[in-house]
Short mmCIF file of C-alpha atoms in Angstrom, two decimals:
data_model
loop_
_atom_site.label_atom_id
_atom_site.label_comp_id
_atom_site.label_asym_id
_atom_site.label_seq_id
_atom_site.Cartn_x
_atom_site.Cartn_y
_atom_site.Cartn_z
CA MET A 1 7.85 -27.85 24.02
CA ARG A 2 5.00 -26.08 22.42
CA SER A 3 5.93 -22.44 21.65
CA ARG A 4 3.48 -20.10 19.86
CA ARG A 5 3.23 -19.21 15.94
CA PRO A 6 6.03 -16.82 15.53
CA ALA A 7 6.26 -13.59 13.96
CA GLY A 8 6.78 -13.76 10.42
CA ALA A 9 4.54 -16.39 9.39
CA ARG A 10 2.17 -16.52 6.53
CA ASP A 11 -1.16 -18.05 6.90
CA GLY A 12 -0.63 -21.90 6.81
CA ASP A 13 -2.74 -24.89 7.41
CA GLY A 14 -3.39 -24.89 11.12
CA VAL A 15 0.15 -24.64 12.10
CA ASP A 16 0.42 -22.82 15.38
CA THR A 17 2.98 -24.54 17.67
CA ARG A 18 5.98 -26.18 17.05
CA ASP A 19 4.37 -29.58 17.35
CA ASP A 20 1.64 -28.80 14.35
CA LEU A 21 5.32 -27.78 12.64
CA VAL A 22 7.08 -31.26 13.54
CA ARG A 23 3.79 -33.02 12.25
CA VAL A 24 3.93 -31.08 9.26
CA ALA A 25 7.38 -32.63 8.61
CA VAL A 26 6.89 -36.23 9.46
CA ARG A 27 4.30 -36.12 7.19
CA LEU A 28 6.51 -34.86 4.66
CA ALA A 29 8.90 -37.63 5.52
CA ASP A 30 6.33 -40.39 5.57
CA ALA A 31 5.21 -39.40 2.07
CA ASP A 32 8.33 -38.65 0.38
CA GLY A 33 11.20 -39.50 2.50
CA LEU A 34 13.72 -38.10 4.43
CA ASP A 35 15.88 -36.51 1.36
CA ALA A 36 12.68 -34.06 1.06
CA VAL A 37 13.10 -32.61 4.09
CA SER A 38 14.79 -29.69 4.45
CA VAL A 39 13.51 -26.55 6.62
CA ARG A 40 12.81 -24.94 3.19
CA ALA A 41 10.33 -27.36 2.42
CA VAL A 42 8.75 -27.98 5.22
CA ALA A 43 8.29 -23.92 5.71
CA HIS A 44 6.39 -24.01 2.18
CA ARG A 45 4.87 -27.05 3.33
CA ALA A 46 3.60 -25.57 6.66
CA GLY A 47 2.55 -22.36 4.95
CA LEU A 48 5.51 -19.92 7.18
CA THR A 49 8.61 -18.55 6.02
CA PRO A 50 11.88 -20.19 6.47
CA ASP A 51 13.00 -17.31 9.10
CA ALA A 52 9.32 -18.16 11.23
CA VAL A 53 10.62 -22.08 11.11
CA TYR A 54 14.15 -21.50 12.60
CA ARG A 55 12.59 -19.83 15.72
CA TRP A 56 11.35 -22.76 16.48
CA VAL A 57 14.17 -25.13 15.45
CA ARG A 58 17.89 -24.46 15.11
CA ASN A 59 19.13 -26.39 12.27
CA ARG A 60 17.59 -29.63 10.14
CA ASP A 61 19.14 -31.61 12.43
CA ASP A 62 17.22 -30.14 15.10
CA LEU A 63 14.06 -30.60 13.28
CA LEU A 64 15.07 -34.31 12.66
CA GLY A 65 15.39 -35.23 16.39
CA ALA A 66 12.10 -33.24 16.92
CA MET A 67 10.30 -35.66 14.50
CA ALA A 68 11.71 -38.42 15.90
CA GLU A 69 10.55 -37.61 19.54
CA GLN A 70 7.31 -37.16 18.47
CA VAL A 71 6.83 -40.18 16.60
CA LEU A 72 8.45 -42.23 19.68
CA ASP A 73 5.87 -40.34 21.82
CA SER A 74 3.10 -41.57 19.74
CA GLY A 75 4.26 -45.03 19.52
CA ARG A 76 4.71 -45.35 23.35
CA THR A 77 3.15 -48.29 25.66
CA PRO A 78 1.86 -47.36 28.80
CA ASP A 79 2.47 -51.07 29.93
CA LYS A 80 6.37 -51.09 28.98
CA GLU A 81 7.42 -52.95 32.48
CA GLN A 82 4.86 -54.80 32.97
CA GLY A 83 5.25 -59.00 31.97
CA THR A 84 8.84 -61.25 32.22
CA PRO A 85 12.14 -59.44 30.96
CA ARG A 86 11.31 -61.64 27.87
CA GLU A 87 7.85 -60.88 26.97
CA ARG A 88 9.17 -56.67 27.66
CA LEU A 89 12.45 -57.66 25.16
CA CYS A 90 9.91 -59.05 22.55
CA ARG A 91 7.44 -55.84 23.26
CA ALA A 92 9.98 -53.26 22.87
CA ALA A 93 11.89 -54.86 19.53
CA ARG A 94 8.37 -55.34 18.18
CA ALA A 95 7.59 -51.80 19.21
CA GLU A 96 11.02 -49.64 17.41
CA TRP A 97 10.18 -52.39 14.42
CA SER A 98 6.16 -51.44 13.75
CA LEU A 99 7.47 -47.90 14.31
CA TYR A 100 10.34 -48.47 10.96
CA ARG A 101 7.39 -49.91 9.06
CA ARG A 102 5.08 -46.83 9.71
CA HIS A 103 7.98 -44.26 9.59
CA PRO A 104 10.52 -45.55 7.32
CA TRP A 105 12.55 -42.42 7.64
CA LEU A 106 12.96 -42.82 11.33
CA LEU A 107 15.63 -45.61 11.05
CA THR A 108 18.15 -43.11 9.08
CA VAL A 109 17.93 -40.81 11.92
CA LEU A 110 18.40 -43.33 14.66
CA ALA A 111 20.39 -46.18 12.88
CA THR A 112 23.87 -43.94 13.84
CA THR A 113 26.65 -43.53 16.06
CA ARG A 114 25.29 -40.27 16.79
CA PRO A 115 21.31 -40.44 17.25
CA PRO A 116 18.93 -37.30 18.74
CA VAL A 117 19.27 -37.99 22.40
CA GLY A 118 15.73 -36.47 23.70
CA PRO A 119 13.48 -38.33 25.83
CA GLY A 120 11.85 -40.23 23.32
CA VAL A 121 14.96 -41.82 21.97
CA LEU A 122 16.25 -42.40 26.09
CA ALA A 123 13.27 -44.06 27.04
CA LEU A 124 13.03 -46.32 23.93
CA ILE A 125 16.83 -47.46 25.82
CA ASP A 126 15.64 -47.40 29.36
CA GLY A 127 13.20 -50.34 28.71
CA THR A 128 15.32 -52.44 27.00
CA VAL A 129 18.18 -51.86 29.50
CA THR A 130 15.94 -52.07 32.33
CA ALA A 131 14.57 -55.47 31.04
CA LEU A 132 18.36 -57.01 31.02
CA THR A 133 18.85 -55.39 34.27
CA ASP A 134 15.89 -57.30 35.83
CA ALA A 135 17.24 -60.38 34.04
CA GLY A 136 20.21 -60.14 36.06
CA TYR A 137 22.71 -58.22 33.29
CA ASP A 138 24.96 -55.07 34.90
CA LEU A 139 24.67 -52.09 33.65
CA PRO A 140 27.72 -52.14 30.77
CA ASP A 141 26.40 -55.48 29.59
CA ALA A 142 22.93 -54.19 29.36
CA LEU A 143 23.46 -51.67 27.12
CA ALA A 144 25.10 -53.89 25.10
CA GLY A 145 21.97 -56.00 24.61
CA TYR A 146 20.60 -53.33 23.78
CA LEU A 147 22.51 -52.52 21.20
CA ALA A 148 22.37 -55.90 19.81
CA LEU A 149 18.81 -56.13 20.13
CA SER A 150 18.04 -52.94 18.59
CA GLY A 151 20.50 -53.50 15.67
CA TYR A 152 19.28 -56.51 14.68
CA VAL A 153 15.72 -54.55 14.74
CA GLN A 154 17.52 -51.58 12.61
CA GLY A 155 19.25 -54.34 10.46
CA MET A 156 15.88 -56.12 9.82
CA ALA A 157 14.15 -52.80 9.06
CA LEU A 158 16.43 -52.15 6.36
CA LEU A 159 14.76 -55.11 4.31
CA PRO A 160 11.22 -53.44 3.76
CA VAL A 161 12.68 -50.09 3.52
CA THR A 162 14.70 -50.77 0.69
CA GLU A 163 12.37 -52.59 -0.87
CA ARG A 164 10.04 -49.17 -0.56
CA ALA A 165 12.77 -47.48 -2.20
CA GLU A 166 13.46 -49.85 -5.32
CA ARG A 167 9.65 -49.64 -6.00
CA GLU A 168 9.19 -45.70 -5.95
CA ALA A 169 12.59 -45.93 -7.65
CA GLY A 170 10.20 -47.87 -10.43
CA GLY A 171 12.06 -51.10 -9.58
CA ALA A 172 10.47 -54.78 -10.35
CA ALA A 173 7.98 -56.04 -8.23
CA TRP A 174 9.79 -58.00 -4.81
CA GLY A 175 8.58 -61.03 -6.78
CA THR A 176 9.57 -60.63 -10.46
CA TRP A 177 12.93 -59.31 -9.60
CA TRP A 178 13.78 -63.03 -7.42
CA SER A 179 11.97 -65.10 -9.77
CA GLY A 180 14.21 -63.42 -12.34
CA THR A 181 17.40 -63.51 -10.47
CA PHE A 182 16.60 -67.29 -9.26
CA ALA A 183 16.18 -68.14 -12.73
CA LEU A 184 19.73 -67.00 -13.95
CA LEU A 185 21.15 -68.37 -11.01
CA GLU A 186 19.67 -71.49 -12.65
CA ARG A 187 21.02 -70.84 -16.04
CA THR A 188 24.96 -70.33 -14.34
CA GLY A 189 24.61 -73.11 -12.52
CA ARG A 190 24.91 -71.28 -9.07
CA THR A 191 21.84 -72.78 -7.54
CA ARG A 192 24.13 -76.39 -7.67
CA GLY A 193 25.10 -77.09 -3.93
CA ARG A 194 22.94 -74.37 -2.88
CA ASP A 195 20.06 -76.43 -1.61
CA TRP A 196 18.61 -73.41 0.92
CA LEU A 197 17.91 -71.78 -2.84
CA THR A 198 16.51 -74.43 -4.42
CA ALA A 199 14.10 -74.79 -1.31
CA THR A 200 13.46 -71.41 -1.18
CA ARG A 201 12.01 -71.10 -5.22
CA PRO A 202 10.18 -68.06 -4.86
CA ASP A 203 6.46 -67.17 -6.42
CA PRO A 204 6.65 -64.47 -8.75
CA THR A 205 3.59 -63.22 -7.43
CA ALA A 206 5.18 -63.30 -3.73
CA ASP A 207 4.83 -60.13 -1.65
CA PRO A 208 7.65 -59.63 0.34
CA ASP A 209 6.16 -58.11 3.35
CA PRO A 210 4.56 -61.22 4.92
CA GLN A 211 8.17 -63.00 4.10
CA VAL A 212 10.48 -60.43 5.80
CA ALA A 213 7.85 -60.04 9.10
CA GLN A 214 8.52 -63.98 9.14
CA TRP A 215 11.89 -63.54 9.18
CA PHE A 216 12.17 -61.28 11.63
CA GLU A 217 10.42 -63.23 14.26
CA PHE A 218 12.24 -66.03 13.62
CA GLY A 219 15.49 -64.03 14.08
CA LEU A 220 13.94 -62.03 17.25
CA ALA A 221 12.84 -65.15 18.96
CA ARG A 222 16.20 -66.63 18.87
CA LEU A 223 18.02 -63.66 19.77
CA VAL A 224 16.26 -63.10 23.20
CA ASP A 225 16.71 -66.81 23.58
CA GLY A 226 20.69 -65.90 23.42
CA LEU A 227 19.92 -62.75 26.19
CA VAL A 228 17.42 -64.46 28.38
CA PRO A 229 17.32 -68.05 28.36
CA ALA A 230 13.59 -69.74 28.98
#
């Protein structure tokens, strides 16, 4: 919906439609996190009065749903139904993963038992359910498969999201934290009998992003193997 600038607006930064307003909210969430997004904050950023914003959105939840719709629409791939069911599942999972990397706040909006149900969210589900029904699943099991796959993506996406939050709160870099934690585990004897710890001895200069991406791909391949055996 591209309703025009409502009465009561002040001179803003090119905010003339509802889409413009939502774009301002997305930029605010990307920069400062979801807690920074309120109707009043978005109105101030957009150069509008709160009353003017309420003519475009009913409340904060309506605004968050519109934000999700906008970023899902921008991240939609036109060839989502091309390829084998396995290829489509991997492509859908990686697309969702990429969205959470670009817009960490989206994870909070979607990872809930009561997500927004706009066209973009429903299309996100449609692609995976259709791939699974094409692979032979009935509709209830296809929906369960979607929940398993999306739940995996969302769970793994929590790692970079929480790491970003730690850095923004002034926490030590991941490599520094992990190196210090490993040293503590060694001193207290808690590495004994845990070869999985000693086999992954940390590098204090390590960047967590490549490691998390590697873990994501490792798990994704095996989850899709279970859903659609090669």
